[in-house]
Coordinates of C-alpha atoms in Angstrom, one line a residue:
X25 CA 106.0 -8.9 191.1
X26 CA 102.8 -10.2 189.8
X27 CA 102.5 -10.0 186.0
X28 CA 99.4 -9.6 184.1
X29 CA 98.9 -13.5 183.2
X30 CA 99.3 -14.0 187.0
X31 CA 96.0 -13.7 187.9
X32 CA 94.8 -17.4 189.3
X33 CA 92.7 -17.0 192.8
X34 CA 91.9 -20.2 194.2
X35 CA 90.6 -21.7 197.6
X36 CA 92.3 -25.5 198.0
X37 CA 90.5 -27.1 201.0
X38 CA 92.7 -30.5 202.7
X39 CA 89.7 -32.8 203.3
X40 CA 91.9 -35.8 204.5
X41 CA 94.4 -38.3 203.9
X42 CA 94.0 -41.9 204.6
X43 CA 95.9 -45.0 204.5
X44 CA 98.4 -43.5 206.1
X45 CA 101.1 -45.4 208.8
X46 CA 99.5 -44.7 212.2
X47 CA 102.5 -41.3 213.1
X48 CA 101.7 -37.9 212.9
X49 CA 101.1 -36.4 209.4
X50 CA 100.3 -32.6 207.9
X51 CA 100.0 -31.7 204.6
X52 CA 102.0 -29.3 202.7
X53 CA 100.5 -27.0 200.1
X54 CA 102.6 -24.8 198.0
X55 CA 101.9 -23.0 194.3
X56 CA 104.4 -20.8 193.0
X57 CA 106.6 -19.0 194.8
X58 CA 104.1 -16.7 197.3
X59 CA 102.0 -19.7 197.9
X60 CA 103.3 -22.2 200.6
X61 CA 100.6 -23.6 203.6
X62 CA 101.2 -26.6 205.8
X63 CA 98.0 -28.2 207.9
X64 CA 98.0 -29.1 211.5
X65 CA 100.0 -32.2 212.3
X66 CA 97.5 -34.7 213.3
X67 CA 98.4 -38.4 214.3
X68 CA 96.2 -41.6 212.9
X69 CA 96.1 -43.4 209.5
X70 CA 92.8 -41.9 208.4
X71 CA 92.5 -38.1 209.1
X72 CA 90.3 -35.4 208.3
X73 CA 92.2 -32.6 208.5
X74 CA 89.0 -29.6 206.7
X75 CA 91.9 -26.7 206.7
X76 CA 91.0 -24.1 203.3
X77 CA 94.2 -21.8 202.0
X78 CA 93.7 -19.1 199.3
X79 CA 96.3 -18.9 196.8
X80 CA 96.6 -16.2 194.4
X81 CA 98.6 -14.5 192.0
X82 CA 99.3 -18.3 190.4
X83 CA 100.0 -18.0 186.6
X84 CA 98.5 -20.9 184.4
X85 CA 101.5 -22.3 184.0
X86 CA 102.4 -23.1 187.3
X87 CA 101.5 -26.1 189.5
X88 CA 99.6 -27.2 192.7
X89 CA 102.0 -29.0 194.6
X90 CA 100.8 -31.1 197.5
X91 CA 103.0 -33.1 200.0
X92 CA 101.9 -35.3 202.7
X93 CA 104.7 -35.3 205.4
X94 CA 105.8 -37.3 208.5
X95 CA 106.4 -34.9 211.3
X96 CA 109.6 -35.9 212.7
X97 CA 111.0 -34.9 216.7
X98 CA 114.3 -35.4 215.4
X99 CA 115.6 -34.5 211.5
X100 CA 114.1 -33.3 208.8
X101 CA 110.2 -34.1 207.9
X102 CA 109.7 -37.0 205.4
X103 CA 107.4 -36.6 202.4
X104 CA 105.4 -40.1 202.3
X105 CA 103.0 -38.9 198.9
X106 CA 103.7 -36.4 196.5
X107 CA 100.5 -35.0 194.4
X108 CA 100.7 -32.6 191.0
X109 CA 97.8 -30.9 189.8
X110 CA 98.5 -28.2 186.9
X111 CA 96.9 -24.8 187.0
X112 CA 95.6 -25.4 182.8
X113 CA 93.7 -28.3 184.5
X114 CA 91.9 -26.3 186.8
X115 CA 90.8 -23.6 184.7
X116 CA 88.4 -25.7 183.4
X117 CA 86.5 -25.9 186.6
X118 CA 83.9 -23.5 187.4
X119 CA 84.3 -20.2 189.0
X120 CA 82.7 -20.4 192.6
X121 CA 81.6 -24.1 192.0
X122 CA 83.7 -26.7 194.3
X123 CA 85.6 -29.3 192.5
X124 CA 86.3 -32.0 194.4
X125 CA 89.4 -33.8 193.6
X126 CA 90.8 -37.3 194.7
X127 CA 94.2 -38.2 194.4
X128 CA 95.9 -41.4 195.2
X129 CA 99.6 -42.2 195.5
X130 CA 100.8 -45.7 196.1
X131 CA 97.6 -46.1 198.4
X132 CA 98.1 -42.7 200.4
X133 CA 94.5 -41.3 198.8
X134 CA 94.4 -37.2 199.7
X135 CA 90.9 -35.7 199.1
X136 CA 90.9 -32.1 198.2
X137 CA 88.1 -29.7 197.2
X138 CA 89.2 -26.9 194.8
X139 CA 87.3 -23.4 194.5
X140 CA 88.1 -21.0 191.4
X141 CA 87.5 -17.5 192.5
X142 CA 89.0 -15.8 189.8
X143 CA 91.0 -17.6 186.7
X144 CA 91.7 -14.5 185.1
X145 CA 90.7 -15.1 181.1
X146 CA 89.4 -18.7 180.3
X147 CA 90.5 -19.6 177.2
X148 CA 87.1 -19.4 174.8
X149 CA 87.7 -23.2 173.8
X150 CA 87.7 -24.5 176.7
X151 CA 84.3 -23.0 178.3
X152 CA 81.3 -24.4 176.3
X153 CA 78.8 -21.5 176.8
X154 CA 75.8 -24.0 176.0
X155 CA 76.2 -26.0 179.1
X156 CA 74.1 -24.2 180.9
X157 CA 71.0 -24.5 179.3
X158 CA 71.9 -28.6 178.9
X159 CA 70.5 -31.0 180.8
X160 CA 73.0 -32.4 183.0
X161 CA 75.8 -34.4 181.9
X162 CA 76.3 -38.1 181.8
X163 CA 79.7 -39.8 183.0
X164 CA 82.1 -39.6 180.0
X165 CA 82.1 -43.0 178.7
X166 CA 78.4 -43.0 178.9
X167 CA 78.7 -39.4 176.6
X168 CA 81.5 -41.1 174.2
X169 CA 79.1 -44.3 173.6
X170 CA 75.9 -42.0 173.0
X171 CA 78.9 -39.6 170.4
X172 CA 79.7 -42.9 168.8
X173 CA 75.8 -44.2 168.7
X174 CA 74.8 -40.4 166.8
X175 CA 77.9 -40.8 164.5
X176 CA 76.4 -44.0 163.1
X177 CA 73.1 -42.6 163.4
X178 CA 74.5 -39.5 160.9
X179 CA 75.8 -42.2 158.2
X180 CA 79.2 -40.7 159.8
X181 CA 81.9 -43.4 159.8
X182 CA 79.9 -46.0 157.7
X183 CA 81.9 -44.2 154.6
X184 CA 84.7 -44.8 155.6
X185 CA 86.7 -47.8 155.4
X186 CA 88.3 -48.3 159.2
X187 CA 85.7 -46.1 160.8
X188 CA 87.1 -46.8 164.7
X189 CA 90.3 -45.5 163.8
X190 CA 88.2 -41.8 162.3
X191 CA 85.9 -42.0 165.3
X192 CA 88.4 -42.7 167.6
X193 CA 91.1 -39.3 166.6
X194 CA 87.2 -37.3 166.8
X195 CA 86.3 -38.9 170.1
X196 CA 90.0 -37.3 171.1
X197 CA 89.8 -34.3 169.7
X198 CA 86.4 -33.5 170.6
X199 CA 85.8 -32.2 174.4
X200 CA 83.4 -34.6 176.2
X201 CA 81.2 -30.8 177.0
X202 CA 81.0 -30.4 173.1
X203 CA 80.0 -34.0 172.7
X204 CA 77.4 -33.6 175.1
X205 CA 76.3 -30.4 173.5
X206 CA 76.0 -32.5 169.8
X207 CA 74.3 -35.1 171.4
X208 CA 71.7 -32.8 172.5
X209 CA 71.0 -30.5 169.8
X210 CA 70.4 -33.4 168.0
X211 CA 67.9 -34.8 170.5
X212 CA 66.3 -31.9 170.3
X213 CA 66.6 -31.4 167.1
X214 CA 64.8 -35.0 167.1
X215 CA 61.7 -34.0 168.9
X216 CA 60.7 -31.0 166.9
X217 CA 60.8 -32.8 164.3
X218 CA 58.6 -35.7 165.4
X219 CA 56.0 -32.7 166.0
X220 CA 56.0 -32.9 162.2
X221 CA 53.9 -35.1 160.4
X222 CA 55.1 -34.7 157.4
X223 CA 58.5 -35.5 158.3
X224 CA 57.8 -39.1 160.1
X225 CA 58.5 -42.0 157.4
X226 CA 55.0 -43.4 158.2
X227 CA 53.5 -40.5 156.3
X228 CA 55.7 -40.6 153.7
X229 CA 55.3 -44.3 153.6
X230 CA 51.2 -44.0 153.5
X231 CA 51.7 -41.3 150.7
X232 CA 53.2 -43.4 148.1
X233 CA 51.3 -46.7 149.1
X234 CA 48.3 -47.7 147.0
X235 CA 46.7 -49.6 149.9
X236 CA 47.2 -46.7 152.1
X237 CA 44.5 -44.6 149.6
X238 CA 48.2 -42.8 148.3
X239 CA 49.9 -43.1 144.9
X240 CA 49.3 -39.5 144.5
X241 CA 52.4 -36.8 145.0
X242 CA 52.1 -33.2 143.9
X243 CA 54.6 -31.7 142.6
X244 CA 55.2 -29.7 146.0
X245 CA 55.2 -33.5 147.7
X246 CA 58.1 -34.3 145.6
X247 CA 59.6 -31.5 146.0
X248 CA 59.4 -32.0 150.2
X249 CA 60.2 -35.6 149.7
X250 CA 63.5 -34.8 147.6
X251 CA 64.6 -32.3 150.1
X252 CA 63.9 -35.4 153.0
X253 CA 65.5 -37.9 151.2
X254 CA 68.6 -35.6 150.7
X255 CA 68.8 -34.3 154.1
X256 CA 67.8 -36.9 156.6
X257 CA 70.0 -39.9 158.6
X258 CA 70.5 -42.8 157.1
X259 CA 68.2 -44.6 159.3
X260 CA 65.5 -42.8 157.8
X261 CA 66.6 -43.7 154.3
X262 CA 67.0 -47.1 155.7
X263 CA 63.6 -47.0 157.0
X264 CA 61.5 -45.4 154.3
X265 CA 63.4 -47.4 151.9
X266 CA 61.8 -50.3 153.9
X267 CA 58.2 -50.4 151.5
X268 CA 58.3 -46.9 150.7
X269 CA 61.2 -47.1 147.6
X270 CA 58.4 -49.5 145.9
X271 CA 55.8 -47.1 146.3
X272 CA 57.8 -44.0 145.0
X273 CA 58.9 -45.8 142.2
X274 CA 55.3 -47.1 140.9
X275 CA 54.5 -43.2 141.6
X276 CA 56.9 -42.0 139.6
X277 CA 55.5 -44.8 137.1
X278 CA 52.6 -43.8 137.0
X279 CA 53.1 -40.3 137.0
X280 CA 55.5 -40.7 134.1
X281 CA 52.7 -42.9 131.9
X282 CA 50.0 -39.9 132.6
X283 CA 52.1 -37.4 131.0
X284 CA 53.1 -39.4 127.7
X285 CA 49.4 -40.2 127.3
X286 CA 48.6 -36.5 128.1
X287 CA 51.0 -35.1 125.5
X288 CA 49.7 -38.1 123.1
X289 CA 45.9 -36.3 123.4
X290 CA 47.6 -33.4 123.0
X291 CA 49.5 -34.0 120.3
X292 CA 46.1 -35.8 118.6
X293 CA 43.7 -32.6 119.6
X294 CA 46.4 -30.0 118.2
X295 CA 47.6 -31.6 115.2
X296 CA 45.0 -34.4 113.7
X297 CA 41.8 -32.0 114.4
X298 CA 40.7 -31.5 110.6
X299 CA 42.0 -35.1 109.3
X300 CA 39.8 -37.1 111.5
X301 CA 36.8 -34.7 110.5
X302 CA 37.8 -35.6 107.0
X303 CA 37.5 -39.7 107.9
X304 CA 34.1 -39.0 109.1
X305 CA 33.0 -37.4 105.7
X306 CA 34.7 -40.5 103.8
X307 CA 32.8 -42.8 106.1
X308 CA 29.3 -40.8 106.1

């Protein structure tokens, strides 16, 4: 009897085998115990064999099992490759979306296409609900090189003191679609941001340059600039650092020496009002 976890529907099509000895061959499909197909038995060392069989009522736990086998006259049938795939595998392929698979065994390579109809509940982790609205996906070592490139980018890994060995147990951990989906965000992320002046270090740099008619930061520019300085990559430190770190700091000079000689006036028009008046009458 099927049990409630035991709801795996899948199409497995047997493209073809090659690299095969020149005899008659078919191909044995079996998954679980209600699921056993064979092919045609077809002669040659490359052949296309294009037969589909529907399994269902797999659990998750079981496995796809394909054998190719000699077709004997005499005795019993001879397996020449043996092929595994697991059913946790598979649930991350798409639901109606072909998968093709290729499988190789000691040179006897099998190519299958597999078709989810219905895998029953996905686990949440391992469908990224983002995908579809991301542009498509890169091979995966061209996704872990542009993961490792934003890492550095993010200051990430520059703390720490053996930063392969803390990229490398996140590069593991981390599935490639979630990667992709970082990668992206931040891209994106990226471009809005370059829609904003104020947030490019050019501007920033201009702001605080005395050439560049700057020098002069409001209080709500300092205020913008603090929240940028705190928030943005390290190679926009890097970068505004770059020139700009002078200018800030003359700024901040300058801006420092206008308020002691603001509070000196002060301090002379509050306090020393009637004692100058008094000099003048002396000197008159």
């Amino acid at each position: 009897g099927a049990t409630a976890a035991a709801t795996m529907k899948f199409k497995v099509t047997v493209v073809s085998v090659a690299g095969l000895s020149s005899s008659t061959h078919y191909v044995a499909v079996a998954c679980g115990a209600a699921n056993k197909f064979k092919t045609a038995a077809l002669k040659g060392a490359n052949v296309e064999f294009n037969e589909t069989f529907t399994c269902a009522g797999a659990a998750a736990g079981d496995t796809l099992s394909i054998e190719v086998m000699t077709a004997k006259k005499f005795g019993a049938d001879k397996a020449v490759a043996s092929y595994t795939l697991s059913l946790k595998t598979m649930q991350r392929y798409e639901r109606d979306k072909e998968k093709r698979v290729a499988l190789d065994n000691s040179g006897c390579k099998l190519a299958l296409v597999v078709t989810p109809l219905d895998f029953g509940t996905v686990p949440p982790a391992e469908k990224p609900t983002v995908t579809q609205m991301l542009p498509p996906m890169p091979p995966e070592d061209e996704v872990n090189e542009q993961y490792r490139r934003l890492m550095e980018t993010l200051g990430m890994g520059k703390d720490f003191a053996n930063p392969t060995q803390v990229q490398q147990e996140a590069m593991k951990t981390m599935s490639v679609a979630n990667k992709w989906a970082m990668i992206c965000a931040h891209a994106k992320g990226q471009k809005q941001q370059r829609g904003k002046v104020d947030e490019t270090v050019a501007y920033w740099k201009s702001k605080v340059s005395a050439d560049g008619g700057g020098g002069e930061l409001t209080v709500a520019d300092a205020k913008r600039l603090q929240l940028l300085l705190a928030g943005k990559p390290l190679h926009w430190l890097e970068a505004f650092c770059d020139g700009g770190l002078q200018g800030l700091l003359r700024v901040l000079d300058m801006s420092s020496r206008r308020a002691t000689v603001y509070s000196l006036r002060q301090s002379a028009v509050d306090g020393g009002h009637g004692h100058h008046h008094h000099h003048d009458a002396a000197a008159a």
